[in-house]
PDB file of C-alpha atoms in Angstrom:
ATOM      1  CA  MET A   1     -17.770 -21.722   7.459  1.00  0.00           C
ATOM      2  CA  THR A   2     -18.455 -18.492   5.573  1.00  0.00           C
ATOM      3  CA  ASP A   3     -17.344 -17.897   1.977  1.00  0.00           C
ATOM      4  CA  ILE A   4     -14.657 -15.498   3.243  1.00  0.00           C
ATOM      5  CA  GLU A   5     -13.335 -18.010   5.779  1.00  0.00           C
ATOM      6  CA  SER A   6     -13.169 -20.737   3.138  1.00  0.00           C
ATOM      7  CA  ARG A   7     -10.846 -18.534   1.053  1.00  0.00           C
ATOM      8  CA  ILE A   8      -8.287 -18.057   3.856  1.00  0.00           C
ATOM      9  CA  ASP A   9      -5.230 -20.294   3.401  1.00  0.00           C
ATOM     10  CA  ALA A  10      -3.415 -20.666   6.714  1.00  0.00           C
ATOM     11  CA  SER A  11      -1.028 -23.284   5.343  1.00  0.00           C
ATOM     12  CA  ARG A  12       1.197 -20.839   3.454  1.00  0.00           C
ATOM     13  CA  PRO A  13       2.643 -17.513   4.624  1.00  0.00           C
ATOM     14  CA  HIS A  14       0.932 -14.462   3.191  1.00  0.00           C
ATOM     15  CA  THR A  15       2.408 -11.011   2.730  1.00  0.00           C
ATOM     16  CA  ALA A  16      -0.414  -9.085   4.430  1.00  0.00           C
ATOM     17  CA  ARG A  17      -0.211 -11.274   7.527  1.00  0.00           C
ATOM     18  CA  ILE A  18       3.617 -11.126   7.678  1.00  0.00           C
ATOM     19  CA  TRP A  19       3.448  -7.336   7.339  1.00  0.00           C
ATOM     20  CA  ASN A  20       0.947  -7.375  10.193  1.00  0.00           C
ATOM     21  CA  TYR A  21       3.350  -9.481  12.282  1.00  0.00           C
ATOM     22  CA  TRP A  22       6.288  -7.162  11.627  1.00  0.00           C
ATOM     23  CA  THR A  23       4.262  -4.113  12.679  1.00  0.00           C
ATOM     24  CA  GLY A  24       3.211  -5.730  15.961  1.00  0.00           C
ATOM     25  CA  GLY A  25      -0.245  -6.932  14.932  1.00  0.00           C
ATOM     26  CA  LYS A  26      -1.985 -10.136  16.004  1.00  0.00           C
ATOM     27  CA  ASP A  27      -3.815 -11.039  12.790  1.00  0.00           C
ATOM     28  CA  ASN A  28      -1.362 -13.693  11.596  1.00  0.00           C
ATOM     29  CA  TYR A  29      -0.690 -17.427  11.844  1.00  0.00           C
ATOM     30  CA  PRO A  30       2.331 -19.474  13.005  1.00  0.00           C
ATOM     31  CA  VAL A  31       3.327 -20.045   9.361  1.00  0.00           C
ATOM     32  CA  ASP A  32       3.457 -16.263   8.857  1.00  0.00           C
ATOM     33  CA  ARG A  33       5.532 -15.699  11.980  1.00  0.00           C
ATOM     34  CA  GLU A  34       7.962 -18.456  10.990  1.00  0.00           C
ATOM     35  CA  ALA A  35       8.424 -16.981   7.518  1.00  0.00           C
ATOM     36  CA  GLY A  36       8.670 -13.489   8.938  1.00  0.00           C
ATOM     37  CA  ASP A  37      11.400 -14.548  11.352  1.00  0.00           C
ATOM     38  CA  ARG A  38      13.316 -16.332   8.591  1.00  0.00           C
ATOM     39  CA  ILE A  39      13.160 -13.279   6.337  1.00  0.00           C
ATOM     40  CA  ARG A  40      14.316 -11.123   9.237  1.00  0.00           C
ATOM     41  CA  GLU A  41      17.309 -13.449   9.703  1.00  0.00           C
ATOM     42  CA  LEU A  42      18.241 -12.907   6.056  1.00  0.00           C
ATOM     43  CA  HIS A  43      17.620  -9.170   6.240  1.00  0.00           C
ATOM     44  CA  PRO A  44      17.472  -7.907   9.851  1.00  0.00           C
ATOM     45  CA  GLY A  45      16.098  -4.494   8.923  1.00  0.00           C
ATOM     46  CA  ILE A  46      13.025  -5.770   7.089  1.00  0.00           C
ATOM     47  CA  GLY A  47      10.676  -5.170   9.999  1.00  0.00           C
ATOM     48  CA  GLU A  48      11.670  -1.514   9.962  1.00  0.00           C
ATOM     49  CA  TYR A  49      10.524  -1.260   6.342  1.00  0.00           C
ATOM     50  CA  ALA A  50       6.990  -2.142   7.320  1.00  0.00           C
ATOM     51  CA  LYS A  51       6.990   0.483  10.058  1.00  0.00           C
ATOM     52  CA  ALA A  52       8.618   3.098   7.810  1.00  0.00           C
ATOM     53  CA  ASP A  53       6.050   2.466   5.073  1.00  0.00           C
ATOM     54  CA  ARG A  54       3.232   2.889   7.571  1.00  0.00           C
ATOM     55  CA  LEU A  55       4.666   6.154   8.841  1.00  0.00           C
ATOM     56  CA  PHE A  56       5.028   7.366   5.246  1.00  0.00           C
ATOM     57  CA  LEU A  57       1.339   6.643   4.683  1.00  0.00           C
ATOM     58  CA  GLY A  58       0.435   8.821   7.647  1.00  0.00           C
ATOM     59  CA  ARG A  59       2.642  11.717   6.566  1.00  0.00           C
ATOM     60  CA  ALA A  60       1.435  11.588   2.956  1.00  0.00           C
ATOM     61  CA  VAL A  61      -2.265  11.417   3.840  1.00  0.00           C
ATOM     62  CA  ARG A  62      -1.902  14.174   6.423  1.00  0.00           C
ATOM     63  CA  HIS A  63      -0.139  16.416   3.888  1.00  0.00           C
ATOM     64  CA  LEU A  64      -2.765  15.797   1.220  1.00  0.00           C
ATOM     65  CA  ALA A  65      -5.644  16.487   3.585  1.00  0.00           C
ATOM     66  CA  GLU A  66      -4.071  19.508   5.286  1.00  0.00           C
ATOM     67  CA  GLN A  67      -2.112  21.178   2.491  1.00  0.00           C
ATOM     68  CA  GLU A  68      -3.727  19.998  -0.739  1.00  0.00           C
ATOM     69  CA  GLY A  69      -7.369  19.949   0.363  1.00  0.00           C
ATOM     70  CA  ILE A  70      -7.889  16.324  -0.678  1.00  0.00           C
ATOM     71  CA  ARG A  71     -11.095  14.870   0.725  1.00  0.00           C
ATOM     72  CA  GLN A  72     -11.269  11.588  -1.212  1.00  0.00           C
ATOM     73  CA  PHE A  73      -8.921   8.614  -1.001  1.00  0.00           C
ATOM     74  CA  LEU A  74      -8.845   5.386  -3.024  1.00  0.00           C
ATOM     75  CA  ASP A  75      -6.557   2.986  -1.146  1.00  0.00           C
ATOM     76  CA  ILE A  76      -5.783  -0.141  -3.191  1.00  0.00           C
ATOM     77  CA  GLY A  77      -3.910  -2.983  -1.514  1.00  0.00           C
ATOM     78  CA  THR A  78      -5.116  -1.973   1.907  1.00  0.00           C
ATOM     79  CA  GLY A  79      -3.557  -4.758   3.937  1.00  0.00           C
ATOM     80  CA  LEU A  80      -4.765  -5.716   7.382  1.00  0.00           C
ATOM     81  CA  PRO A  81      -6.160  -2.850   9.455  1.00  0.00           C
ATOM     82  CA  SER A  82      -3.612  -1.326  11.799  1.00  0.00           C
ATOM     83  CA  ALA A  83      -3.089   1.888  13.723  1.00  0.00           C
ATOM     84  CA  ASP A  84      -3.562   5.068  11.701  1.00  0.00           C
ATOM     85  CA  ASN A  85      -5.310   3.652   8.685  1.00  0.00           C
ATOM     86  CA  THR A  86      -5.907   6.036   5.781  1.00  0.00           C
ATOM     87  CA  HIS A  87      -9.409   6.995   6.887  1.00  0.00           C
ATOM     88  CA  GLU A  88      -8.305   7.637  10.467  1.00  0.00           C
ATOM     89  CA  VAL A  89      -5.516   9.995   9.411  1.00  0.00           C
ATOM     90  CA  ALA A  90      -7.632  11.769   6.793  1.00  0.00           C
ATOM     91  CA  GLN A  91     -10.728  12.142   8.962  1.00  0.00           C
ATOM     92  CA  ARG A  92      -8.754  13.551  11.874  1.00  0.00           C
ATOM     93  CA  VAL A  93      -7.899  16.428   9.548  1.00  0.00           C
ATOM     94  CA  ALA A  94     -11.205  16.515   7.656  1.00  0.00           C
ATOM     95  CA  PRO A  95     -14.076  14.577   9.257  1.00  0.00           C
ATOM     96  CA  ASP A  96     -15.991  14.679   5.973  1.00  0.00           C
ATOM     97  CA  ALA A  97     -13.246  12.820   4.068  1.00  0.00           C
ATOM     98  CA  ARG A  98     -14.322   9.760   2.084  1.00  0.00           C
ATOM     99  CA  VAL A  99     -12.166   6.655   1.758  1.00  0.00           C
ATOM    100  CA  VAL A 100     -12.602   3.532  -0.347  1.00  0.00           C
ATOM    101  CA  TYR A 101     -10.346   0.584   0.467  1.00  0.00           C
ATOM    102  CA  VAL A 102      -9.639  -2.174  -2.053  1.00  0.00           C
ATOM    103  CA  ASP A 103      -8.067  -5.573  -1.402  1.00  0.00           C
ATOM    104  CA  ASN A 104      -8.676  -9.142  -2.514  1.00  0.00           C
ATOM    105  CA  ASP A 105      -7.319 -10.964   0.529  1.00  0.00           C
ATOM    106  CA  PRO A 106     -10.166 -12.687   2.416  1.00  0.00           C
ATOM    107  CA  LEU A 107      -8.586 -12.165   5.852  1.00  0.00           C
ATOM    108  CA  VAL A 108      -8.222  -8.451   5.109  1.00  0.00           C
ATOM    109  CA  LEU A 109     -11.844  -8.337   3.961  1.00  0.00           C
ATOM    110  CA  ALA A 110     -13.071 -10.053   7.114  1.00  0.00           C
ATOM    111  CA  HIS A 111     -11.293  -7.553   9.356  1.00  0.00           C
ATOM    112  CA  ALA A 112     -12.036  -4.526   7.200  1.00  0.00           C
ATOM    113  CA  ARG A 113     -15.767  -5.026   7.506  1.00  0.00           C
ATOM    114  CA  ALA A 114     -15.473  -4.914  11.280  1.00  0.00           C
ATOM    115  CA  LEU A 115     -12.762  -2.286  11.781  1.00  0.00           C
ATOM    116  CA  LEU A 116     -12.791   0.241   8.964  1.00  0.00           C
ATOM    117  CA  VAL A 117     -15.542   2.464  10.294  1.00  0.00           C
ATOM    118  CA  GLY A 118     -15.274   6.163   9.532  1.00  0.00           C
ATOM    119  CA  THR A 119     -16.681   9.337  11.047  1.00  0.00           C
ATOM    120  CA  PRO A 120     -20.403  10.154  10.838  1.00  0.00           C
ATOM    121  CA  GLU A 121     -19.574  13.138   8.612  1.00  0.00           C
ATOM    122  CA  GLY A 122     -17.452  11.130   6.180  1.00  0.00           C
ATOM    123  CA  ARG A 123     -17.769   7.723   4.617  1.00  0.00           C
ATOM    124  CA  THR A 124     -15.600   4.608   4.472  1.00  0.00           C
ATOM    125  CA  ASP A 125     -16.221   1.715   2.118  1.00  0.00           C
ATOM    126  CA  TYR A 126     -14.431  -1.501   1.161  1.00  0.00           C
ATOM    127  CA  LEU A 127     -14.193  -3.345  -2.160  1.00  0.00           C
ATOM    128  CA  ASP A 128     -13.200  -6.967  -2.661  1.00  0.00           C
ATOM    129  CA  ALA A 129     -11.229  -6.638  -5.897  1.00  0.00           C
ATOM    130  CA  ASP A 130      -7.821  -7.178  -7.462  1.00  0.00           C
ATOM    131  CA  LEU A 131      -5.573  -4.281  -8.519  1.00  0.00           C
ATOM    132  CA  ARG A 132      -5.769  -5.533 -12.107  1.00  0.00           C
ATOM    133  CA  ASP A 133      -9.568  -5.143 -12.156  1.00  0.00           C
ATOM    134  CA  VAL A 134      -9.350  -1.441 -12.961  1.00  0.00           C
ATOM    135  CA  ASP A 135     -12.810  -1.045 -14.481  1.00  0.00           C
ATOM    136  CA  THR A 136     -14.442  -2.894 -11.572  1.00  0.00           C
ATOM    137  CA  ILE A 137     -12.588  -0.765  -9.020  1.00  0.00           C
ATOM    138  CA  LEU A 138     -13.455   2.530 -10.676  1.00  0.00           C
ATOM    139  CA  ALA A 139     -17.128   1.654 -11.158  1.00  0.00           C
ATOM    140  CA  ALA A 140     -17.545   0.533  -7.553  1.00  0.00           C
ATOM    141  CA  ALA A 141     -15.490   3.396  -6.110  1.00  0.00           C
ATOM    142  CA  ALA A 142     -17.685   5.892  -7.969  1.00  0.00           C
ATOM    143  CA  LYS A 143     -20.573   4.872  -5.715  1.00  0.00           C
ATOM    144  CA  THR A 144     -18.735   6.462  -2.774  1.00  0.00           C
ATOM    145  CA  LEU A 145     -16.301   8.906  -4.377  1.00  0.00           C
ATOM    146  CA  ASP A 146     -17.011  11.729  -6.829  1.00  0.00           C
ATOM    147  CA  LEU A 147     -14.453  10.986  -9.541  1.00  0.00           C
ATOM    148  CA  SER A 148     -15.017  14.408 -11.101  1.00  0.00           C
ATOM    149  CA  ARG A 149     -13.240  15.868  -8.056  1.00  0.00           C
ATOM    150  CA  PRO A 150      -9.633  15.239  -6.917  1.00  0.00           C
ATOM    151  CA  VAL A 151      -8.857  11.847  -5.410  1.00  0.00           C
ATOM    152  CA  ALA A 152      -5.684  10.547  -3.760  1.00  0.00           C
ATOM    153  CA  LEU A 153      -4.823   7.162  -5.251  1.00  0.00           C
ATOM    154  CA  MET A 154      -2.935   5.166  -2.609  1.00  0.00           C
ATOM    155  CA  LEU A 155      -0.794   2.295  -3.937  1.00  0.00           C
ATOM    156  CA  LEU A 156       1.459   1.342  -1.047  1.00  0.00           C
ATOM    157  CA  GLY A 157       3.405  -1.862  -1.550  1.00  0.00           C
ATOM    158  CA  VAL A 158       0.927  -3.289  -4.046  1.00  0.00           C
ATOM    159  CA  VAL A 159       2.284  -2.852  -7.606  1.00  0.00           C
ATOM    160  CA  ILE A 160       5.176  -5.052  -6.459  1.00  0.00           C
ATOM    161  CA  PHE A 161       2.789  -7.966  -7.041  1.00  0.00           C
ATOM    162  CA  VAL A 162       2.455  -7.218 -10.765  1.00  0.00           C
ATOM    163  CA  GLU A 163       5.494  -8.895 -12.275  1.00  0.00           C
ATOM    164  CA  ASP A 164       5.350  -7.459 -15.774  1.00  0.00           C
ATOM    165  CA  ASP A 165       6.699  -3.901 -15.840  1.00  0.00           C
ATOM    166  CA  GLU A 166       4.553  -2.604 -18.676  1.00  0.00           C
ATOM    167  CA  GLU A 167       1.398  -4.118 -17.210  1.00  0.00           C
ATOM    168  CA  SER A 168       2.087  -2.477 -13.861  1.00  0.00           C
ATOM    169  CA  TYR A 169       2.718   0.943 -15.456  1.00  0.00           C
ATOM    170  CA  ALA A 170      -0.432   0.586 -17.566  1.00  0.00           C
ATOM    171  CA  ILE A 171      -2.564  -0.184 -14.506  1.00  0.00           C
ATOM    172  CA  VAL A 172      -1.368   2.932 -12.712  1.00  0.00           C
ATOM    173  CA  ARG A 173      -1.870   5.092 -15.826  1.00  0.00           C
ATOM    174  CA  ARG A 174      -5.422   3.804 -16.334  1.00  0.00           C
ATOM    175  CA  LEU A 175      -6.315   4.565 -12.748  1.00  0.00           C
ATOM    176  CA  MET A 176      -4.813   8.056 -12.839  1.00  0.00           C
ATOM    177  CA  ASP A 177      -6.356   8.810 -16.252  1.00  0.00           C
ATOM    178  CA  ALA A 178      -9.783   8.199 -14.731  1.00  0.00           C
ATOM    179  CA  LEU A 179      -9.219  10.701 -11.932  1.00  0.00           C
ATOM    180  CA  ALA A 180      -9.785  14.447 -12.039  1.00  0.00           C
ATOM    181  CA  PRO A 181      -7.045  17.081 -12.320  1.00  0.00           C
ATOM    182  CA  GLY A 182      -5.677  17.844  -8.860  1.00  0.00           C
ATOM    183  CA  SER A 183      -5.673  14.147  -7.978  1.00  0.00           C
ATOM    184  CA  HIS A 184      -2.532  12.659  -6.441  1.00  0.00           C
ATOM    185  CA  LEU A 185      -0.684   9.358  -6.699  1.00  0.00           C
ATOM    186  CA  VAL A 186       0.887   8.026  -3.486  1.00  0.00           C
ATOM    187  CA  LEU A 187       3.023   4.979  -4.220  1.00  0.00           C
ATOM    188  CA  SER A 188       5.618   2.892  -2.387  1.00  0.00           C
ATOM    189  CA  HIS A 189       7.615  -0.036  -3.744  1.00  0.00           C
ATOM    190  CA  THR A 190      10.314  -2.476  -2.657  1.00  0.00           C
ATOM    191  CA  VAL A 191      13.560  -1.401  -4.267  1.00  0.00           C
ATOM    192  CA  ALA A 192      16.456  -3.323  -5.766  1.00  0.00           C
ATOM    193  CA  HIS A 193      19.548  -1.510  -4.536  1.00  0.00           C
ATOM    194  CA  PRO A 194      23.226  -2.507  -4.896  1.00  0.00           C
ATOM    195  CA  ASP A 195      23.951  -1.224  -1.386  1.00  0.00           C
ATOM    196  CA  MET A 196      21.387  -3.611   0.129  1.00  0.00           C
ATOM    197  CA  PRO A 197      22.238  -7.123  -1.186  1.00  0.00           C
ATOM    198  CA  ASP A 198      20.538  -8.852   1.736  1.00  0.00           C
ATOM    199  CA  VAL A 199      17.225  -7.502   0.434  1.00  0.00           C
ATOM    200  CA  ASP A 200      17.630  -9.712  -2.638  1.00  0.00           C
ATOM    201  CA  ALA A 201      18.107 -12.778  -0.429  1.00  0.00           C
ATOM    202  CA  ALA A 202      14.987 -11.955   1.573  1.00  0.00           C
ATOM    203  CA  VAL A 203      12.912 -11.447  -1.585  1.00  0.00           C
ATOM    204  CA  ALA A 204      14.202 -14.717  -3.074  1.00  0.00           C
ATOM    205  CA  PHE A 205      13.194 -16.590   0.089  1.00  0.00           C
ATOM    206  CA  TRP A 206       9.762 -14.986   0.037  1.00  0.00           C
ATOM    207  CA  ASN A 207       9.134 -15.825  -3.624  1.00  0.00           C
ATOM    208  CA  GLU A 208      10.072 -19.448  -2.982  1.00  0.00           C
ATOM    209  CA  HIS A 209       7.902 -19.931   0.092  1.00  0.00           C
ATOM    210  CA  GLY A 210       5.257 -17.217   0.263  1.00  0.00           C
ATOM    211  CA  THR A 211       2.297 -15.808  -1.629  1.00  0.00           C
ATOM    212  CA  PRO A 212       1.785 -13.705  -3.636  1.00  0.00           C
ATOM    213  CA  LYS A 213       5.156 -13.367  -5.389  1.00  0.00           C
ATOM    214  CA  LEU A 214       6.736  -9.939  -5.456  1.00  0.00           C
ATOM    215  CA  THR A 215       8.939  -8.000  -7.862  1.00  0.00           C
ATOM    216  CA  GLN A 216      11.718  -5.580  -6.976  1.00  0.00           C
ATOM    217  CA  ARG A 217      12.382  -2.537  -9.143  1.00  0.00           C
ATOM    218  CA  THR A 218      15.125   0.053  -9.252  1.00  0.00           C
ATOM    219  CA  PRO A 219      14.561   3.629  -8.053  1.00  0.00           C
ATOM    220  CA  ARG A 220      14.516   4.772 -11.692  1.00  0.00           C
ATOM    221  CA  ALA A 221      11.880   2.175 -12.568  1.00  0.00           C
ATOM    222  CA  ILE A 222       9.771   3.244  -9.608  1.00  0.00           C
ATOM    223  CA  ALA A 223      10.002   6.888 -10.702  1.00  0.00           C
ATOM    224  CA  ARG A 224       8.363   5.868 -14.021  1.00  0.00           C
ATOM    225  CA  TYR A 225       5.049   5.399 -12.228  1.00  0.00           C
ATOM    226  CA  PHE A 226       4.991   9.183 -11.817  1.00  0.00           C
ATOM    227  CA  ASP A 227       5.539  10.000 -15.499  1.00  0.00           C
ATOM    228  CA  GLY A 228       3.269  12.890 -16.485  1.00  0.00           C
ATOM    229  CA  LEU A 229       2.703  13.928 -12.865  1.00  0.00           C
ATOM    230  CA  GLU A 230       4.238  16.773 -10.888  1.00  0.00           C
ATOM    231  CA  LEU A 231       6.403  15.107  -8.246  1.00  0.00           C
ATOM    232  CA  LEU A 232       6.180  16.685  -4.826  1.00  0.00           C
ATOM    233  CA  GLU A 233       9.462  17.298  -3.036  1.00  0.00           C
ATOM    234  CA  PRO A 234      11.653  15.435  -2.202  1.00  0.00           C
ATOM    235  CA  GLY A 235      10.750  13.204  -5.169  1.00  0.00           C
ATOM    236  CA  VAL A 236      11.060   9.416  -5.191  1.00  0.00           C
ATOM    237  CA  VAL A 237      13.133   8.521  -2.147  1.00  0.00           C
ATOM    238  CA  SER A 238      13.316   6.000   0.677  1.00  0.00           C
ATOM    239  CA  CYS A 239       9.919   6.201   2.345  1.00  0.00           C
ATOM    240  CA  SER A 240      11.657   7.045   5.625  1.00  0.00           C
ATOM    241  CA  ALA A 241      13.128  10.130   3.896  1.00  0.00           C
ATOM    242  CA  TRP A 242       9.816  11.503   2.580  1.00  0.00           C
ATOM    243  CA  ARG A 243       9.285  14.577   4.771  1.00  0.00           C
ATOM    244  CA  PRO A 244      10.140  12.888   8.080  1.00  0.00           C
ATOM    245  CA  ARG A 245       9.596  14.702  11.351  1.00  0.00           C
ATOM    246  CA  THR A 246      13.021  13.498  12.465  1.00  0.00           C
ATOM    247  CA  PRO A 247      15.815  12.001  10.333  1.00  0.00           C
ATOM    248  CA  ALA A 248      15.640   8.199   9.943  1.00  0.00           C
ATOM    249  CA  PRO A 249      17.831   5.614   8.189  1.00  0.00           C
ATOM    250  CA  ASP A 250      16.993   4.770   4.579  1.00  0.00           C
ATOM    251  CA  VAL A 251      15.052   1.575   3.964  1.00  0.00           C
ATOM    252  CA  ALA A 252      14.624  -0.455   0.776  1.00  0.00           C
ATOM    253  CA  MET A 253      11.083   0.832   0.280  1.00  0.00           C
ATOM    254  CA  TYR A 254      10.989   3.837  -2.026  1.00  0.00           C
ATOM    255  CA  ALA A 255       8.028   6.168  -2.289  1.00  0.00           C
ATOM    256  CA  GLY A 256       6.752   9.345  -3.812  1.00  0.00           C
ATOM    257  CA  VAL A 257       3.713  11.587  -4.186  1.00  0.00           C
ATOM    258  CA  GLY A 258       2.737  13.112  -7.542  1.00  0.00           C
ATOM    259  CA  ARG A 259       0.044  15.608  -8.550  1.00  0.00           C
ATOM    260  CA  LYS A 260      -2.025  15.338 -11.717  1.00  0.00           C
ATOM    261  CA  GLY A 261      -2.226  18.671 -13.519  1.00  0.00           C
TER     262      GLY A 261
END
């Protein structure tokens, strides 16, 4: 058994594997499918959140590569590889784009090494690190990315795992402070919303049975991550409402894109 394999816990459901299950992937275990089905019973629309978040990623990366000229992406909290990963979307627009993925889940790491292969013109790398290890992430990312030039910092569904509000805001600020003017923050987050009470039940079930625990925040609290940045239209909204090609129902995942001046 390799060191990576020894770190994989198949006895408890894990968020990356449940997300993979909801989006139609095969990199999950029975315990993940059971938990995923139970959460879907509590909140039937939850599977759509995963899909909506993935579509938001594609639209945001495409916009940044096409319209903002971004050629470097730092994607923290990668999750299991799926269709249209960050490097695939970016390098379709700009084959020379560089992408660094960061995650600390051993199953993600095992698959990332095999699947996250970029274009010959660009470069794709992967770091085994936790979001909280800001200095480690920046030092390692600088081996692939030129941090003196604009970078898109991708934080999709990952700051939800930092329970303390001030700690989570501080992590995002430290990362953005280290990036050059013209860099962008792309962030999505599970939202606490009075119109969606079944979301609370699903989150409570997850925090009792799954790992890692997650924290909901209000739309206003999510908007705080973009303090000091220029928010791109339409602001912090349901990720399904961020520049969709066709109108789609709101989901309890809010997202935004902000530019560092």
